[in-house]
Amino acid sequence: MRRPYIGVAYRPQLHDVILAHRDKIDVIEVMVDHYISGGPAIREKMEQAASAYPVVAHGVGLSLGSASLPSVDYLNKVEEVLAKLGALNYSEHLAFTKSASLDSSQLLPVPRTPEARNILIENVASVQRQISLPFLIENITYYFDYAGPQMAEFSFISEIADATGCGILLDIENLYINSVNHKFSTQDFLSGLPRESVRAAHVAGGGEHNGVLIDTHDRPPREGTLCLLREVCSRWDLATIILERDEGVDDPYCIIEDLDLIRSGIHSDGPGNTPAIPG
């Protein structure tokens, strides 16, 4: 079994810790939207971090689930960022954030219907035509389901991956949260995913409010998420596992403790040593 690269999603407040702990961090994930919208100081920091580590790229601005094709202008900017930071792949959420007249600034779930699936297939293919790097789609947390018949989420994701050849970035925390809140089997979900498509994972810690699990990225990964990560690692040779920690970082060194927790959780004894990060 290949040992994955284990790293962290780059955030400016974590900059010094990330650069100081190359012995604990194998890879960083950069948010393309932070670079696009950031000023010179943020861009300089991101470039400095990218020069020190292998880089994978992530985004929130595509709105893959919208009925219109992704913006060519936006993808041009993404392409420039990917080249500037030397990214090895690019991932986005299986969600929509906007329509022609409304930008919600939230990752909203897509109705899991054949019609929505076909739109997503077309939109993913549009990204792949413009971005030459391997492209991955990520499952999101959702707190409601649409009325009417819905495809199983694993079938929905699988059909998009099969039709386009894109990879799957499996967010372990999102899957765990959804399985608890919506009462479905994670084993059924994992068994329904394509054998060759799951290539990377996100891990985070989340909270709870009135019995509902919430994706907060503000604490260490919970035991249920780590158990699920172990199961995923037993099924797939992941290229990367990325820790997402956005809040609760008054002491930024907490991310090193989180990374140690992830490593011990999957019985890995140190940084990964594979020669490349495939898409």
Coordinates of C-alpha atoms in Angstrom, one line a residue:
M1 CA 0.0 0.0 0.0
R2 CA 1.4 3.4 -1.0
R3 CA 1.9 5.8 1.9
P4 CA 0.1 9.1 1.2
Y5 CA 1.6 12.5 1.5
I6 CA 0.0 14.2 4.6
G7 CA -0.2 17.9 4.7
V8 CA -2.3 21.0 5.5
A9 CA -4.5 23.5 3.7
Y10 CA -2.5 26.7 3.6
R11 CA -3.9 29.7 5.5
P12 CA -2.0 32.9 6.1
Q13 CA -2.4 32.5 9.9
L14 CA -0.5 29.2 9.6
H15 CA 2.3 30.5 7.4
D16 CA 5.1 30.5 10.0
V17 CA 4.3 27.1 11.4
I18 CA 4.0 25.6 7.9
L19 CA 7.5 26.9 6.9
A20 CA 9.0 25.8 10.3
H21 CA 7.8 22.2 10.1
R22 CA 9.0 20.6 6.9
D23 CA 9.7 17.5 8.9
K24 CA 6.0 17.1 9.7
I25 CA 4.3 18.4 6.5
D26 CA 4.7 16.7 3.1
V27 CA 2.4 18.8 0.9
I28 CA 0.3 22.0 1.1
E29 CA -3.0 22.7 -0.5
V30 CA -3.5 26.3 -1.7
M31 CA -6.9 28.0 -2.2
V32 CA -6.9 29.5 -5.7
D33 CA -9.5 32.0 -4.7
H34 CA -7.4 33.4 -1.9
Y35 CA -4.6 34.1 -4.4
I36 CA -7.0 35.6 -7.0
S37 CA -8.6 38.0 -4.5
G38 CA -5.5 38.5 -2.3
G39 CA -3.3 41.5 -2.2
P40 CA 0.5 41.5 -2.8
A41 CA 1.3 40.5 0.8
I42 CA -0.9 37.4 0.7
R43 CA 0.3 36.4 -2.7
E44 CA 3.9 36.7 -1.7
K45 CA 3.3 34.5 1.3
M46 CA 1.5 31.9 -0.7
E47 CA 4.3 31.9 -3.3
Q48 CA 6.9 31.5 -0.5
A49 CA 5.0 28.5 0.9
A50 CA 4.6 27.0 -2.5
S51 CA 8.3 27.2 -3.2
A52 CA 8.9 25.0 -0.1
Y53 CA 6.5 22.2 -0.7
P54 CA 4.7 20.2 -3.3
V55 CA 1.4 21.9 -4.0
V56 CA -2.2 20.8 -4.7
A57 CA -4.8 23.4 -5.5
H58 CA -8.4 23.8 -4.3
G59 CA -11.2 26.2 -5.1
V60 CA -14.6 27.5 -4.1
G61 CA -15.5 29.7 -7.0
L62 CA -16.5 27.4 -9.9
S63 CA -20.1 26.7 -8.9
L64 CA -20.0 23.4 -10.8
G65 CA -23.7 22.8 -10.1
S66 CA -24.9 26.0 -11.8
A67 CA -26.9 25.5 -15.0
S68 CA -24.4 27.7 -16.9
L69 CA -20.9 26.7 -17.9
P70 CA -18.1 27.8 -15.6
S71 CA -16.8 31.3 -16.4
V72 CA -13.9 31.3 -18.9
D73 CA -12.5 34.5 -17.3
Y74 CA -12.5 32.8 -13.9
L75 CA -10.8 29.7 -15.3
N76 CA -8.2 31.8 -17.0
K77 CA -7.3 33.3 -13.6
V78 CA -7.3 29.8 -12.0
E79 CA -5.0 28.6 -14.7
E80 CA -2.6 31.5 -14.0
V81 CA -2.6 30.7 -10.3
L82 CA -2.0 27.0 -10.9
A83 CA 1.0 27.8 -13.1
K84 CA 2.4 30.4 -10.7
L85 CA 2.3 28.1 -7.7
G86 CA 3.3 24.9 -9.5
A87 CA 0.2 23.0 -8.6
L88 CA 0.0 19.3 -9.4
N89 CA -3.8 19.0 -9.5
Y90 CA -6.9 21.1 -9.0
S91 CA -10.1 20.3 -7.1
E92 CA -13.5 21.8 -6.5
H93 CA -16.7 21.2 -4.6
L94 CA -19.6 19.3 -6.1
A95 CA -21.9 22.2 -5.3
F96 CA -23.4 25.4 -6.6
T97 CA -22.9 28.9 -5.2
K98 CA -24.6 31.1 -7.7
S99 CA -27.1 31.6 -10.5
A100 CA -27.2 34.2 -13.2
S101 CA -28.6 36.8 -10.7
L102 CA -27.6 35.6 -7.3
D103 CA -24.3 34.7 -5.5
S104 CA -25.0 32.9 -2.2
S105 CA -21.4 32.7 -1.2
Q106 CA -22.3 29.3 0.3
L107 CA -21.6 25.8 -0.9
L108 CA -25.1 24.6 -1.6
P109 CA -26.0 21.0 -2.4
V110 CA -27.0 20.0 -5.9
P111 CA -30.3 18.1 -6.4
R112 CA -29.2 14.5 -7.1
T113 CA -31.2 14.1 -10.3
P114 CA -30.3 12.8 -13.7
E115 CA -30.7 16.4 -15.1
A116 CA -28.4 17.9 -12.5
R117 CA -25.9 15.0 -13.1
N118 CA -25.8 15.8 -16.8
I119 CA -25.2 19.5 -16.1
L120 CA -22.3 18.6 -13.8
I121 CA -20.8 16.3 -16.4
E122 CA -20.9 19.1 -18.9
N123 CA -19.4 21.6 -16.5
V124 CA -16.6 19.3 -15.3
A125 CA -15.8 18.5 -18.9
S126 CA -15.6 22.3 -19.6
V127 CA -13.1 22.7 -16.8
Q128 CA -11.0 19.8 -18.1
R129 CA -10.9 21.3 -21.6
Q130 CA -9.4 24.5 -20.2
I131 CA -7.3 23.2 -17.3
S132 CA -4.7 20.7 -18.3
L133 CA -4.0 19.4 -14.7
P134 CA -5.9 16.5 -13.3
F135 CA -9.2 17.7 -11.9
L136 CA -11.0 16.3 -8.8
I137 CA -14.5 16.8 -7.4
E138 CA -15.2 16.9 -3.7
N139 CA -18.3 15.9 -1.7
I140 CA -19.7 18.6 0.5
T141 CA -21.6 18.8 3.8
Y142 CA -25.3 19.3 3.4
Y143 CA -28.0 20.0 6.0
F144 CA -31.1 19.4 4.0
D145 CA -32.3 17.3 1.1
Y146 CA -34.5 18.3 -1.8
A147 CA -38.0 17.0 -2.1
G148 CA -38.7 14.4 -4.7
P149 CA -36.7 11.3 -5.9
Q150 CA -32.9 11.7 -5.3
M151 CA -30.1 9.5 -6.5
A152 CA -27.9 8.0 -3.8
E153 CA -25.0 10.4 -3.3
F154 CA -22.3 7.8 -4.1
S155 CA -24.1 6.9 -7.4
F156 CA -24.4 10.6 -8.3
I157 CA -20.7 11.2 -7.7
S158 CA -19.7 7.9 -9.3
E159 CA -21.6 8.6 -12.6
I160 CA -19.9 12.0 -12.9
A161 CA -16.5 10.6 -12.3
D162 CA -17.0 7.7 -14.7
A163 CA -18.4 10.0 -17.4
T164 CA -15.6 12.6 -17.2
G165 CA -12.6 10.6 -15.9
C166 CA -12.1 13.2 -13.1
G167 CA -10.8 12.1 -9.7
I168 CA -12.6 12.2 -6.4
L169 CA -11.3 14.2 -3.4
L170 CA -13.1 12.5 -0.6
D171 CA -13.8 14.8 2.3
I172 CA -13.9 12.3 5.2
E173 CA -15.4 14.8 7.7
N174 CA -18.1 15.8 5.3
L175 CA -19.0 12.1 4.7
Y176 CA -19.0 11.3 8.4
I177 CA -21.2 14.4 9.2
N178 CA -23.7 13.5 6.5
S179 CA -23.9 9.9 7.5
V180 CA -24.8 10.8 11.1
N181 CA -27.1 13.7 10.2
H182 CA -28.9 11.8 7.4
K183 CA -28.6 8.3 8.8
F184 CA -26.9 6.4 6.0
S185 CA -24.2 3.8 5.9
T186 CA -20.7 5.0 5.2
Q187 CA -19.8 1.4 4.2
D188 CA -22.5 1.5 1.5
F189 CA -21.2 4.9 0.4
L190 CA -17.6 3.8 0.1
S191 CA -18.5 0.5 -1.6
G192 CA -20.4 2.5 -4.3
L193 CA -17.5 4.7 -5.3
P194 CA -15.4 3.8 -8.4
R195 CA -12.3 1.8 -7.5
E196 CA -9.9 4.0 -9.5
S197 CA -11.3 7.4 -8.8
V198 CA -10.7 8.2 -5.2
R199 CA -7.3 9.8 -5.2
A200 CA -7.1 12.2 -2.2
A201 CA -8.8 13.1 1.1
H202 CA -9.7 16.0 3.3
V203 CA -9.8 15.7 7.1
A204 CA -11.1 18.3 9.6
G205 CA -12.6 18.6 13.0
G206 CA -16.2 19.7 13.5
G207 CA -18.7 20.6 16.1
E208 CA -22.3 19.8 17.1
H209 CA -25.4 22.0 17.8
N210 CA -28.7 20.6 19.1
G211 CA -27.7 17.1 18.0
V212 CA -26.7 18.1 14.5
L213 CA -23.0 17.7 13.5
I214 CA -21.5 20.8 11.8
D215 CA -18.5 21.2 9.6
T216 CA -16.6 23.9 11.4
H217 CA -12.9 23.2 10.8
D218 CA -12.0 24.6 14.2
R219 CA -10.8 21.6 16.3
P220 CA -8.9 18.3 16.0
P221 CA -10.5 15.6 13.9
R222 CA -13.0 13.5 15.9
E223 CA -12.6 9.8 16.5
G224 CA -15.4 8.9 14.1
T225 CA -13.7 10.8 11.3
L226 CA -10.3 9.1 12.0
C227 CA -11.9 5.7 12.0
L228 CA -13.5 6.4 8.7
L229 CA -10.2 7.7 7.3
R230 CA -8.6 4.4 8.3
E231 CA -11.3 2.6 6.4
V232 CA -10.7 4.7 3.3
C233 CA -7.0 4.2 3.5
S234 CA -7.6 0.4 3.6
R235 CA -9.6 0.6 0.4
W236 CA -7.6 3.2 -1.7
D237 CA -4.0 4.2 -2.2
L238 CA -4.5 7.9 -1.6
A239 CA -2.0 10.4 -3.0
T240 CA -2.6 13.1 -0.4
I241 CA -4.4 13.6 2.9
I242 CA -5.0 17.3 3.6
L243 CA -5.9 18.7 7.0
E244 CA -8.3 21.7 6.9
R245 CA -8.1 23.9 10.0
D246 CA -9.5 27.4 9.5
E247 CA -10.5 28.5 13.0
G248 CA -9.5 27.7 16.6
V249 CA -5.8 28.4 15.8
D250 CA -4.9 30.9 18.5
D251 CA -1.9 28.5 18.9
P252 CA -1.1 27.7 15.2
Y253 CA 1.1 24.8 16.4
C254 CA -2.1 22.9 17.0
I255 CA -2.0 21.9 13.3
I256 CA 1.1 19.8 14.0
E257 CA -0.7 18.0 16.8
D258 CA -3.6 17.4 14.3
L259 CA -1.2 16.0 11.7
D260 CA 0.3 13.7 14.3
L261 CA -3.2 12.5 15.2
I262 CA -3.9 11.8 11.5
R263 CA -0.6 9.9 11.1
S264 CA -1.1 7.8 14.2
G265 CA -4.7 7.2 13.1
I266 CA -3.7 5.6 9.8
H267 CA -0.7 3.8 11.4
S268 CA 1.9 5.9 9.4
D269 CA 5.1 6.6 11.2
G270 CA 6.3 9.7 9.3
P271 CA 6.2 11.8 6.1
G272 CA 5.2 10.1 2.9
N273 CA 7.9 9.0 0.5
T274 CA 6.2 8.4 -2.8
P275 CA 8.0 10.0 -5.7
A276 CA 5.1 12.0 -7.1
I277 CA 1.5 13.2 -6.4
P278 CA -0.7 11.9 -9.1
G279 CA -4.0 13.5 -10.0

